[in-house]
mmCIF file of C-alpha atoms and ligand atoms in Angstrom:
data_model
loop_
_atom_site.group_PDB
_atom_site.id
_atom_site.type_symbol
_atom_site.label_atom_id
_atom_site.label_comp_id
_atom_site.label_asym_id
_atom_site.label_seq_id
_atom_site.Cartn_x
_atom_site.Cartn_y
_atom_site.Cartn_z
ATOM 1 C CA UNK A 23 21.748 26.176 17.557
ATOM 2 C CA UNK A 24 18.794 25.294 15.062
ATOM 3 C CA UNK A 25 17.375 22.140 15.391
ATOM 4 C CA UNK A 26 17.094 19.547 12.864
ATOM 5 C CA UNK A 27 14.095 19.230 10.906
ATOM 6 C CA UNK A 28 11.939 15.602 11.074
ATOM 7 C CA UNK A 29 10.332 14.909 7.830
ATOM 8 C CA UNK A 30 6.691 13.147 8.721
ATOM 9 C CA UNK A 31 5.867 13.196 5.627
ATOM 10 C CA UNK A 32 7.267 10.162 3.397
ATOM 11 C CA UNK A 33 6.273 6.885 3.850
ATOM 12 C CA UNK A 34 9.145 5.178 1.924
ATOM 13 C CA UNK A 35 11.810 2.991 2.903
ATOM 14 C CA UNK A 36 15.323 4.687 4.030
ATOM 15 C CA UNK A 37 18.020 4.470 1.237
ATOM 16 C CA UNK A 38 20.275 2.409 3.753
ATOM 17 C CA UNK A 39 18.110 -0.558 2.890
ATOM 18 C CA UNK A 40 18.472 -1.321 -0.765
ATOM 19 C CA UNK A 41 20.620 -4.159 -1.737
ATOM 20 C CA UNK A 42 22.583 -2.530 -4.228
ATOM 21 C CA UNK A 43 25.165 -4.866 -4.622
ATOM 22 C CA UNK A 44 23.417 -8.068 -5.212
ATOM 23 C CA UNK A 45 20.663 -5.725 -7.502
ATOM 24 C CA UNK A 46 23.850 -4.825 -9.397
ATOM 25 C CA UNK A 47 25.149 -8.553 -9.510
ATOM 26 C CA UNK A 48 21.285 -9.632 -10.281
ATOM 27 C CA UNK A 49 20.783 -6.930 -13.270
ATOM 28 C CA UNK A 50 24.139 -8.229 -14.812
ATOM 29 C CA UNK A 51 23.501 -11.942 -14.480
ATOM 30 C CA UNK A 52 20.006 -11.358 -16.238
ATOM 31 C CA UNK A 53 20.935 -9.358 -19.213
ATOM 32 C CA UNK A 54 23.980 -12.145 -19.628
ATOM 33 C CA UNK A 55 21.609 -15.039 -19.626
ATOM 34 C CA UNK A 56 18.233 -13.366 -21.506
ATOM 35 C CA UNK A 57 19.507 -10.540 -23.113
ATOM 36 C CA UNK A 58 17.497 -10.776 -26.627
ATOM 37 C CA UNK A 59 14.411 -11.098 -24.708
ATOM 38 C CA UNK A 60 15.172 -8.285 -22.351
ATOM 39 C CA UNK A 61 15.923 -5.841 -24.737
ATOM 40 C CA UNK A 62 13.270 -6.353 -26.952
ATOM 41 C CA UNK A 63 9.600 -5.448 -27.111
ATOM 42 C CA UNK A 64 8.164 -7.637 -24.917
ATOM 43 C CA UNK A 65 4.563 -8.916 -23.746
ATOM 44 C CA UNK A 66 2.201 -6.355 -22.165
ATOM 45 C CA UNK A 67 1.088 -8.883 -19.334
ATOM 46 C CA UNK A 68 4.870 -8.790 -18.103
ATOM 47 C CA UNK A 69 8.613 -11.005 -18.218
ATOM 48 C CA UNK A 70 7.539 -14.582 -18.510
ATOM 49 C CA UNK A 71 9.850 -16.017 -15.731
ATOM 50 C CA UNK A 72 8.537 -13.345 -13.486
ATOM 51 C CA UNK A 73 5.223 -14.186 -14.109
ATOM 52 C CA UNK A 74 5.862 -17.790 -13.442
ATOM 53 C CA UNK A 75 7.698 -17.214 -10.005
ATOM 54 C CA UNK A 76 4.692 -14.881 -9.043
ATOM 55 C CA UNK A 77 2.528 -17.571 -10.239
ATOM 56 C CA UNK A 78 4.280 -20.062 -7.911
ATOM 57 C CA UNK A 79 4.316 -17.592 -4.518
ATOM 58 C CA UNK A 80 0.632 -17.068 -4.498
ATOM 59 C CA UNK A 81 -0.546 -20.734 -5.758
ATOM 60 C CA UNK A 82 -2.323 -19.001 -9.053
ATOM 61 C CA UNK A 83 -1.148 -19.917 -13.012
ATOM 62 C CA UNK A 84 1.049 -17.329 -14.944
ATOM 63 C CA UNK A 85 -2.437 -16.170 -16.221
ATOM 64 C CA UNK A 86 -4.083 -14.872 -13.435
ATOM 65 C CA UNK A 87 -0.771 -12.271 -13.037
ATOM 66 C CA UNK A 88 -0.182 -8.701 -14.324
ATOM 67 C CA UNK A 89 2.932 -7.232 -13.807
ATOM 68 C CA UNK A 90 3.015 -3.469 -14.547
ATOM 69 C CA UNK A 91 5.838 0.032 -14.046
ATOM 70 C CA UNK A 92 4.086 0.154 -10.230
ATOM 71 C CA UNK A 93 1.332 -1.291 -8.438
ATOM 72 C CA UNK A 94 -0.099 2.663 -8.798
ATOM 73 C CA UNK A 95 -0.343 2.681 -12.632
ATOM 74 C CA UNK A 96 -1.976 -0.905 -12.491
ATOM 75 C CA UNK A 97 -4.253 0.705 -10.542
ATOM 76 C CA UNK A 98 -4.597 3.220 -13.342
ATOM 77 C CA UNK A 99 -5.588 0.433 -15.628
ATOM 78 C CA UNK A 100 -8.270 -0.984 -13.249
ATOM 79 C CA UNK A 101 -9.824 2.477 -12.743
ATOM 80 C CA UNK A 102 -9.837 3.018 -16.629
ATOM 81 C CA UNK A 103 -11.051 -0.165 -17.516
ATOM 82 C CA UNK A 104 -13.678 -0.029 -14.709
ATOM 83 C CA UNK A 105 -15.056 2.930 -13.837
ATOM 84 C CA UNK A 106 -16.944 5.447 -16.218
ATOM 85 C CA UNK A 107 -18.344 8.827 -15.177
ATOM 86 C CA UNK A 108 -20.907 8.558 -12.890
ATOM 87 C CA UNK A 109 -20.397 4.951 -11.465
ATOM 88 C CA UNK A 110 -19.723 4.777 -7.625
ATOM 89 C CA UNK A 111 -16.492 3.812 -6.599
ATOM 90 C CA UNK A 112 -16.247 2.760 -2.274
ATOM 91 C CA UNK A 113 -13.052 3.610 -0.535
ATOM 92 C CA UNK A 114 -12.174 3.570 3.453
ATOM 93 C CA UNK A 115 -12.025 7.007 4.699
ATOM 94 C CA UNK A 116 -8.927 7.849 5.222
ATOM 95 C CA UNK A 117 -7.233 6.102 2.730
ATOM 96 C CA UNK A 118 -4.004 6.650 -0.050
ATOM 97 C CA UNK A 119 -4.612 9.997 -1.223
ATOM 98 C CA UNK A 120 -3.273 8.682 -4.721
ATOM 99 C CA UNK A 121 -5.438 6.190 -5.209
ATOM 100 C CA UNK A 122 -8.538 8.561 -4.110
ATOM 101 C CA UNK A 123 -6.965 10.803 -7.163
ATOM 102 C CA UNK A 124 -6.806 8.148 -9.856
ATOM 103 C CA UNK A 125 -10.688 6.919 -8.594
ATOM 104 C CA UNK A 126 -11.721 10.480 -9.350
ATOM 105 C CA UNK A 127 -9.723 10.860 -12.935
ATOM 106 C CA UNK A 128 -11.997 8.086 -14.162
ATOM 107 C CA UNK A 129 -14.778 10.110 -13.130
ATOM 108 C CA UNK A 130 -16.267 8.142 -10.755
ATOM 109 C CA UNK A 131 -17.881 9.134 -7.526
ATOM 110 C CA UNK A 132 -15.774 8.083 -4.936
ATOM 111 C CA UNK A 133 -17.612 6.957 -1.649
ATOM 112 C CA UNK A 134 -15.484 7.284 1.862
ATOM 113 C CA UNK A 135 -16.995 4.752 3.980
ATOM 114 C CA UNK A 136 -15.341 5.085 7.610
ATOM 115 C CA UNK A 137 -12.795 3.214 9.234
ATOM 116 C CA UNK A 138 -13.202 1.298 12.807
ATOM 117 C CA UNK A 139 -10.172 -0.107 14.583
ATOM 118 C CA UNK A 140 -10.843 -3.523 12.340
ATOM 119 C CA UNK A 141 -11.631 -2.506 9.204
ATOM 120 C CA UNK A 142 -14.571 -0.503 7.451
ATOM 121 C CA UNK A 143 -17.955 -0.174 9.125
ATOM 122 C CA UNK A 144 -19.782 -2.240 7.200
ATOM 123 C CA UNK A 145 -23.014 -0.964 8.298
ATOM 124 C CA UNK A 146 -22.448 2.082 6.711
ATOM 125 C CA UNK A 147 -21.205 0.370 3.609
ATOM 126 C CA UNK A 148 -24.420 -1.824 3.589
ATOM 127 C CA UNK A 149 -26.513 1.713 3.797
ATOM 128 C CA UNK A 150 -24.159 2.692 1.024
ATOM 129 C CA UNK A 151 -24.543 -0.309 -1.018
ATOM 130 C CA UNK A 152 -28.867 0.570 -0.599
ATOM 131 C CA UNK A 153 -28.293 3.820 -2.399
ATOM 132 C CA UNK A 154 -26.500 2.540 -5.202
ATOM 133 C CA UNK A 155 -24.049 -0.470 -5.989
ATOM 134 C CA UNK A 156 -20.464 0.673 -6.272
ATOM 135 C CA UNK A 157 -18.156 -0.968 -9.793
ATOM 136 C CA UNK A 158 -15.065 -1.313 -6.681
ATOM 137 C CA UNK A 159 -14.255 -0.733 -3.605
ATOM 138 C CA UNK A 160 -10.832 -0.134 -3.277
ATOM 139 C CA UNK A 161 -9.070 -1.009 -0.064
ATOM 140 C CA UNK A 162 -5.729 -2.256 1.835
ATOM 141 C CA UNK A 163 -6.399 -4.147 4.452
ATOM 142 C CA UNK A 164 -3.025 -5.357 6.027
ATOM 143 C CA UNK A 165 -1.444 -2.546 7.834
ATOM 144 C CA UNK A 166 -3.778 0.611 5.849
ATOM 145 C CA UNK A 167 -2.165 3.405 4.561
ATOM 146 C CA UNK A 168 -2.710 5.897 6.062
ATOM 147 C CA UNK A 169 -4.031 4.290 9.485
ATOM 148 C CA UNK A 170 -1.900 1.094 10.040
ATOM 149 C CA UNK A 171 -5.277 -0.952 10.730
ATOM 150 C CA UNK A 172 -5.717 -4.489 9.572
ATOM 151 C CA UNK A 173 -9.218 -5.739 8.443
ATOM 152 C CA UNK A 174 -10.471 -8.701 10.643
ATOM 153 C CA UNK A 175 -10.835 -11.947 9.231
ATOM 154 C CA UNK A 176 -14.825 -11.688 9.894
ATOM 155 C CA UNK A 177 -14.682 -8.396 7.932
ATOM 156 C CA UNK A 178 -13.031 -9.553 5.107
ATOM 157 C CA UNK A 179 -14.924 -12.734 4.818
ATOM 158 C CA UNK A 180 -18.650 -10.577 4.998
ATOM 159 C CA UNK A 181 -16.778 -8.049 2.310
ATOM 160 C CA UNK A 182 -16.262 -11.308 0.071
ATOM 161 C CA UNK A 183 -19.884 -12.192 0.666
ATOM 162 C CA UNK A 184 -21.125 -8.874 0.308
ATOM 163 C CA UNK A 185 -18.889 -8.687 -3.272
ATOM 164 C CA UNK A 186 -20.257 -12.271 -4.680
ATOM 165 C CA UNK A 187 -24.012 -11.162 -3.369
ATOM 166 C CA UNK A 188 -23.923 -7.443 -5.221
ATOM 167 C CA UNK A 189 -21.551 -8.384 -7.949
ATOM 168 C CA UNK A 190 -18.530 -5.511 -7.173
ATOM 169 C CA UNK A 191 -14.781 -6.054 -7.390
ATOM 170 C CA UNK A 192 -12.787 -5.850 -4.919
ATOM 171 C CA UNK A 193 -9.519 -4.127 -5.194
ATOM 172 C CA UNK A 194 -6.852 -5.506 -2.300
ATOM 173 C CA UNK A 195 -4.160 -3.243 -2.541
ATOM 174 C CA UNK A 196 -1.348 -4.909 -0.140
ATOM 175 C CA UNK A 197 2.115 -3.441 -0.441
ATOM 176 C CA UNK A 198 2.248 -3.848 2.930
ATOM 177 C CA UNK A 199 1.407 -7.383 3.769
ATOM 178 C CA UNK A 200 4.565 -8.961 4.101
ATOM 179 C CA UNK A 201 5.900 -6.780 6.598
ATOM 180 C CA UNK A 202 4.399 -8.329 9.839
ATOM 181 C CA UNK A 203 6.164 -7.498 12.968
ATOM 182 C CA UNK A 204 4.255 -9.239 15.497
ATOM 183 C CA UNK A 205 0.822 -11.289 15.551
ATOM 184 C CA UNK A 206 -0.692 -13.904 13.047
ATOM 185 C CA UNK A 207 -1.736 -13.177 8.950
ATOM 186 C CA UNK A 208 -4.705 -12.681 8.284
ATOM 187 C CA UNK A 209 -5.973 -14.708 5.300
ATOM 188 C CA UNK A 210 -6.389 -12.653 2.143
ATOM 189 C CA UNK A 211 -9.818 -11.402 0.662
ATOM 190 C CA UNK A 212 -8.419 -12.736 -2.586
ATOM 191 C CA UNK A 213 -8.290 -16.213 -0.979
ATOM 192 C CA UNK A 214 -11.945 -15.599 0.728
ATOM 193 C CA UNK A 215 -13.350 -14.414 -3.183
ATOM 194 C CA UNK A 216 -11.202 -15.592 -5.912
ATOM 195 C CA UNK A 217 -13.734 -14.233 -8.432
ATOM 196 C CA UNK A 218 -14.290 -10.899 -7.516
ATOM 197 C CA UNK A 219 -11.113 -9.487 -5.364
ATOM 198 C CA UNK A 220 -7.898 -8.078 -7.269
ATOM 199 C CA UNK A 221 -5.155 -8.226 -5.253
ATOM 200 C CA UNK A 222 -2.262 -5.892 -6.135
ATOM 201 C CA UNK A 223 1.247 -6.041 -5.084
ATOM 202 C CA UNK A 224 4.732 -4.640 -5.595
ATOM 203 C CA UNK A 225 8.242 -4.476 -4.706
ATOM 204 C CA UNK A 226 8.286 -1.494 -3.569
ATOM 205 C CA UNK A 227 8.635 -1.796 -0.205
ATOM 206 C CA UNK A 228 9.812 -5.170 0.261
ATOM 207 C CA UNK A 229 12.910 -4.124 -1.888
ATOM 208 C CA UNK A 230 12.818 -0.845 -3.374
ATOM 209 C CA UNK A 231 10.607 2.037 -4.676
ATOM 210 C CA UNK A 232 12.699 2.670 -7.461
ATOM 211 C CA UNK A 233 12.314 -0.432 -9.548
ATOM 212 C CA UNK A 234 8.225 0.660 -10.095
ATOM 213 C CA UNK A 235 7.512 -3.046 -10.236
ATOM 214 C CA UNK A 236 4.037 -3.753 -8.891
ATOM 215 C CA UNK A 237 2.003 -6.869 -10.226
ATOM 216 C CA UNK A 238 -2.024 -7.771 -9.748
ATOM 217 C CA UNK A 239 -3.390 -11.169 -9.517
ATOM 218 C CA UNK A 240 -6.960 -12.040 -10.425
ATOM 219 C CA UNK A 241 -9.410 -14.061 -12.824
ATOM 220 C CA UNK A 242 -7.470 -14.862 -15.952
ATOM 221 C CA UNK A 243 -10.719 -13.204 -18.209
ATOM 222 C CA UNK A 244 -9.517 -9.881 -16.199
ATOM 223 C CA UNK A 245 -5.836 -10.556 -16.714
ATOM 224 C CA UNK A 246 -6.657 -10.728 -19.950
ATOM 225 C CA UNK A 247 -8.923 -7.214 -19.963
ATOM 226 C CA UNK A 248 -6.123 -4.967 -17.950
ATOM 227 C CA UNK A 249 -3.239 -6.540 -20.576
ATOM 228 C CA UNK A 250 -5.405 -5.496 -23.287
ATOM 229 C CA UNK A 251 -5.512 -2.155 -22.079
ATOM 230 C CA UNK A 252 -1.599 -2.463 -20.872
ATOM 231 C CA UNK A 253 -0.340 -3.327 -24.589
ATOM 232 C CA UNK A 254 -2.073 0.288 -25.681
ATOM 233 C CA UNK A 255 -0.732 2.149 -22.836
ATOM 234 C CA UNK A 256 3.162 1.108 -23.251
ATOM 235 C CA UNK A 257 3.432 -1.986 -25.274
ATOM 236 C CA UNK A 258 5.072 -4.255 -22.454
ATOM 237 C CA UNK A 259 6.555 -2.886 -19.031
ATOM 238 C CA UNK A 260 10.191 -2.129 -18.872
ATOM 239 C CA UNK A 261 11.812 -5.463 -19.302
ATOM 240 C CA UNK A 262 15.813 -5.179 -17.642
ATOM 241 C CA UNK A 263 14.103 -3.958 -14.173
ATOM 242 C CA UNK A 264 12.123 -7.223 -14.482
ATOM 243 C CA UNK A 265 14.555 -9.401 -15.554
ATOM 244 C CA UNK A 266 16.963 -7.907 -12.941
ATOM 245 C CA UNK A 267 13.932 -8.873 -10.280
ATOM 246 C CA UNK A 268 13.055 -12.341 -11.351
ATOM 247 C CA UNK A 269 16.795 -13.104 -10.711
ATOM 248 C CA UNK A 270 16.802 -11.857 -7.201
ATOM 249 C CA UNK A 271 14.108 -13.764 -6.200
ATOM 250 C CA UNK A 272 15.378 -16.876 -8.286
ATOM 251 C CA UNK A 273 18.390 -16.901 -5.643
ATOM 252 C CA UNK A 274 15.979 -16.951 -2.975
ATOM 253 C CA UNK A 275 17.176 -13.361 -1.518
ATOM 254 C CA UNK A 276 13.875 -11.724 -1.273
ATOM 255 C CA UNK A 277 12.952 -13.392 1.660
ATOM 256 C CA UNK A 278 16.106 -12.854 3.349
ATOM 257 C CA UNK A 279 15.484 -9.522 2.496
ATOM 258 C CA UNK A 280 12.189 -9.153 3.942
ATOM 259 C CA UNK A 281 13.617 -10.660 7.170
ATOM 260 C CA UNK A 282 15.740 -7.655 7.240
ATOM 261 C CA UNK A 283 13.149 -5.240 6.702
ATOM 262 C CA UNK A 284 10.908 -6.886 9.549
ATOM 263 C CA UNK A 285 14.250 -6.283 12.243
ATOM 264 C CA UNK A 286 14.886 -2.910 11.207
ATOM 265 C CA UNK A 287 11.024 -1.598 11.196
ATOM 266 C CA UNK A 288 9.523 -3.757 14.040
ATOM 267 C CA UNK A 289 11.317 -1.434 17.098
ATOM 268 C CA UNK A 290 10.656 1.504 14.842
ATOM 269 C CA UNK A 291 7.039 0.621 15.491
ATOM 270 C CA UNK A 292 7.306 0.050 18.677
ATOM 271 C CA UNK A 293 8.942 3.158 19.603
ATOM 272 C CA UNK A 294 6.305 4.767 17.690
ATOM 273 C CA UNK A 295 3.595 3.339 19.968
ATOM 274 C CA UNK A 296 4.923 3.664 23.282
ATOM 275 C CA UNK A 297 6.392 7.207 22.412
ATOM 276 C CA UNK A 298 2.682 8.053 22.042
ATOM 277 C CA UNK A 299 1.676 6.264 25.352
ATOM 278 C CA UNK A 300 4.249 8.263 27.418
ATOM 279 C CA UNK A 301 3.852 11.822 25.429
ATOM 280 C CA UNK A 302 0.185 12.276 23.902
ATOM 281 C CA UNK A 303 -1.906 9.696 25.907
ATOM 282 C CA UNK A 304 -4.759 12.681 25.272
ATOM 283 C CA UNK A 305 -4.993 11.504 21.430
ATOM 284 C CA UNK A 306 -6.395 8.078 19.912
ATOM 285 C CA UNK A 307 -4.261 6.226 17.853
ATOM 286 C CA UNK A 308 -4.071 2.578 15.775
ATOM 287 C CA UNK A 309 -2.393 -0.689 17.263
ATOM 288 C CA UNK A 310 -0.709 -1.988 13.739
ATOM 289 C CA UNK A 311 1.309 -5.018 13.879
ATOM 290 C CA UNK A 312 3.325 -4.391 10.744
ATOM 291 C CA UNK A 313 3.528 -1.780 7.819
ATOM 292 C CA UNK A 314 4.674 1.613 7.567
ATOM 293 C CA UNK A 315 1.955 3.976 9.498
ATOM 294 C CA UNK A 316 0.907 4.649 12.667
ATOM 295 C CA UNK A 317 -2.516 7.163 12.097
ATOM 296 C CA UNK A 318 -3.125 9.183 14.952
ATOM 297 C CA UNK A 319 -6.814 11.029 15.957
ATOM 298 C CA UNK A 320 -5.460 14.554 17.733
ATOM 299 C CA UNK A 321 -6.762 15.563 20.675
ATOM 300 C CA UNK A 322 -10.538 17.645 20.362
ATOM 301 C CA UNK A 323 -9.755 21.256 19.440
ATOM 302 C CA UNK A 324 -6.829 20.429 17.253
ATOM 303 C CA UNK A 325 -6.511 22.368 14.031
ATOM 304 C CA UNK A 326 -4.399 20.967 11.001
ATOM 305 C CA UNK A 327 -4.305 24.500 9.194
ATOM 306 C CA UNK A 328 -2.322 25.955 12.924
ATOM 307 C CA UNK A 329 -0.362 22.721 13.681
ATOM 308 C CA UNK A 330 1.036 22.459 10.676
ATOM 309 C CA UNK A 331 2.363 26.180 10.400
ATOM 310 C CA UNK A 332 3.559 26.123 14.050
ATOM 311 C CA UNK A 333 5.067 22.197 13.497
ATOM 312 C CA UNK A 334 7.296 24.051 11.071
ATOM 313 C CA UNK A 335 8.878 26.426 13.666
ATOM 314 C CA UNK A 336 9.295 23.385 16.137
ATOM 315 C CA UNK A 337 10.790 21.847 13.024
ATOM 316 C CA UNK A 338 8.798 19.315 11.981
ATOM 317 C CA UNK A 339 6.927 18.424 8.916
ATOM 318 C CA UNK A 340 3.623 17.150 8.961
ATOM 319 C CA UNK A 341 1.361 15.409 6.187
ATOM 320 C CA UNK A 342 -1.948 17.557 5.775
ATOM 321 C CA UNK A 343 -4.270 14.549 7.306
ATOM 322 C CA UNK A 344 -7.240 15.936 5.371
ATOM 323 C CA UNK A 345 -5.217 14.584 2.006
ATOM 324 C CA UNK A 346 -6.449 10.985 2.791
ATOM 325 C CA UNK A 347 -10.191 11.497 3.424
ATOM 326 C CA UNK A 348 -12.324 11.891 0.381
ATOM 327 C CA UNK A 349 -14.085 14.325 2.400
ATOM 328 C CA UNK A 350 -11.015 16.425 3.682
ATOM 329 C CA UNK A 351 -13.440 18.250 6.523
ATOM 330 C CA UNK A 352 -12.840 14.674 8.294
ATOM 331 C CA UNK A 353 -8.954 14.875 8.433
ATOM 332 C CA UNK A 354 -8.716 17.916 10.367
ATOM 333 C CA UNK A 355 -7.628 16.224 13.170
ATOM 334 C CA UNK A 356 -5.532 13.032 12.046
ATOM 335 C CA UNK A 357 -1.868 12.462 11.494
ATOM 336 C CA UNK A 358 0.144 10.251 9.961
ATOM 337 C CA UNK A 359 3.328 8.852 11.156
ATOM 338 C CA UNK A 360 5.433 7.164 8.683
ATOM 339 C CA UNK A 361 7.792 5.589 11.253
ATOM 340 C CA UNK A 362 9.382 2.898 8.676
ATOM 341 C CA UNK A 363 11.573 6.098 7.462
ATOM 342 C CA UNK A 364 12.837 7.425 11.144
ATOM 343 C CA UNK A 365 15.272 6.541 13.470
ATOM 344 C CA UNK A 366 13.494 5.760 16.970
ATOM 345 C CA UNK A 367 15.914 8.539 18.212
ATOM 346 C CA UNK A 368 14.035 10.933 15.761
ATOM 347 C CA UNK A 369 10.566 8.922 16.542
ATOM 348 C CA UNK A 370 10.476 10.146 20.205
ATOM 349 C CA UNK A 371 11.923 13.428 19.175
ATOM 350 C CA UNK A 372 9.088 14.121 16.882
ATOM 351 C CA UNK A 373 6.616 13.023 19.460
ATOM 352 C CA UNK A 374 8.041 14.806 21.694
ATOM 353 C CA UNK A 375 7.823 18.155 19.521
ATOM 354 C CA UNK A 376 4.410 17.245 18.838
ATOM 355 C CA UNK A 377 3.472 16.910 22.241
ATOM 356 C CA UNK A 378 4.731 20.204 23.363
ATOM 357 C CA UNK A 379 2.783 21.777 19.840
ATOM 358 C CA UNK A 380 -0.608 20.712 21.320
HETATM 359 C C1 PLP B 420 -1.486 1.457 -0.404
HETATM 360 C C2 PLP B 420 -0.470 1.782 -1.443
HETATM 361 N N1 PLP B 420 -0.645 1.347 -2.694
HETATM 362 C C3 PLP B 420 0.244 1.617 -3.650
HETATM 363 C C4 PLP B 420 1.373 2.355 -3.376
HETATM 364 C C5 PLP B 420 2.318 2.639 -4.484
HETATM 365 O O1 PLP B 420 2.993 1.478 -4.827
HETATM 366 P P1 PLP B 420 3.935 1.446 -6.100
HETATM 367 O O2 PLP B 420 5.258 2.000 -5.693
HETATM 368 O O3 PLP B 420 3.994 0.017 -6.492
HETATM 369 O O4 PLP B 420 3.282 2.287 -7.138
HETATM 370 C C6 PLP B 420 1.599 2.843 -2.101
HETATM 371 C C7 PLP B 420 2.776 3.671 -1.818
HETATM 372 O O5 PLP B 420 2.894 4.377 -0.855
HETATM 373 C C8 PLP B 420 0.648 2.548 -1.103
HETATM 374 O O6 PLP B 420 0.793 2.975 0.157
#
């Protein structure tokens, strides 16, 4: 009998937890009630209510929010806006592969500065910042993708020190941050540096990828900038999607929602973790309290090129680690596993495959 393959490759959410009846119920109710403002053209820095709700959640005015088709093409803006050929761009090594690729299409020269168990080692970033001040450094530090590492509050407050001192942005990617299984939140770097941190969002994984509704909040002068930029790019972002949004979170269901998410993926994770206690304690791997990723260090010797041929015979399918270092040489070892997708039946399965692979 063949065995079933385990994908490790997708860090999404699974399709069993989208609300699709109340999203149906919410899209209806909003084109009903704002239908000629819907439909139309609308305003590049995104759907007014929306906006205001966004506003409310993370105690900033209407202004300092961008809402955009993604958190990833926001990201776009910021790189285009930003970032010219030949200015230095920091990112942790690893990090998401994408936004390594959209750092690069601006032309910049992207920077890997390593990761430790609590964020980036900021003595190499301070040797860094000697050779040449970076326009951004671009990081996620609630629950990393691809690592699962938080950045400690005395990181994040020496970052915001290090940004005001040099004059950088900041870019706080955190899709992730509301999906904390266990432990206490760590306060945000946009909190710590109001001036020069960017902190993006989206609800993508707090309700579903589909929508490609991801917003930024920052300064109101670079509100302004990016929506500049937005209204030549696409005019305004798609308007139903938001309209269909701002309802579901004007009935107070997003939090419920969230709740959800947190039971489903918190024994994921821990299956994940004590899987890889019991069946690989010869590799290294992150402690993260929340998120989607686990990142794993293989053992010495390990080869991505082999494992990944022979994890297709075993039948699994493996992420090419070296995608999420801007050097790839430095990935040849490291794996990521996007538990928030699997079963824990197929968690310990696929750690068990793995385990008999190396
Ligand atoms: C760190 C990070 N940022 C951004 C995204 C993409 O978010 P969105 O769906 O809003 O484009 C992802 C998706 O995996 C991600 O991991």
């Amino acid at each position: 009998m063949t065995q079933q393959t385990i994908n490790l490759t997708r860090g999404v959410p699974p399709v069993t937890v989208f609300p699709i009846d109340d999203l149906i119920q919410c899209n209806e109710a909003a084109l009903r009630q704002d239908p000629y403002v819907l439909l139309q053209y609308g305003r590049s820095p995104g759907y007014a209510p929306l906006r205001e709700w966004l506003g409310e959640q993370h105690r900033v005015g209407a202004d300092q929010i961008l809402i955009g088709n993604s958190s990833l093409e926001i990201l776009a803006f910021v790189t285009q806006t930003q970032l010219k050929p030949g200015t230095r761009a920091f990112v942790e090594s690893p990090s998401y592969d994408r936004a390594i690729t959209l750092i690069r299409r601006a032309g910049a020269e992207v920077v890997g500065i390593p990761m430790q168990e609590d964020g980036l080692d900021l003595e190499i970033l301070q040797d860094e910042l000697k050779k040449g001040v970076p326009a951004l450094i671009y990081l996620i530090a609630d629950f990393q993708n691809p690592m699962g590492v938080t950045t400690s509050l005395e990181k994040r407050k020496k970052l915001a020190a290090l940004a005001e001192e040099y004059g950088f942005w900041i870019i706080e990617d955190a899709p992730y941050r509301e999906l904390r299984y266990w432990g206490n939140p760590v306060p945000t770097l946009r909190s710590l540096s109001p001036t020069r941190v960017l902190q993006m969002s989206s609800f993508s994984k707090v309700l579903s990828p589909g929508l490609r509704l991801g917003y930024v909040i920052g300064p109101a002068d670079m509100i302004a900038t990016l929506a500049r930029w937005a209204v030549d790019s696409y005019i305004g972002p798609v308007l139903p999607t938001q309209g269909m949004v701002y309802e579901y979170c004007r009935r107070g269901l997003l939090s419920a929602n969230i709740e959800q998410l947190k039971k489903l993926y918190s024994p994921r994770l821990q299956t994940t973790l004590s899987t890889l206690e019991k069946h690989l304690p010869q590799a290294s791997w992150s402690k993260p309290e929340g998120g989607f990723f686990v990142g794993v260090t293989l053992p010495e010797g390990s080869d991505m090129e082999s494992l990944r041929a022979r994890a297709g015979e075993a039948g699994l399918k493996l992420s090419d680690g070296r995608g999420f270092f801007p050097d790839p040489a430095n990935g040849n070892r490291f794996l990521r596993i996007p538990f928030s997708s699997l079963t824990p039946q197929e968690i310990k399965e696929a750690i068990t495959r793995l385990a008999q692979l190396l």
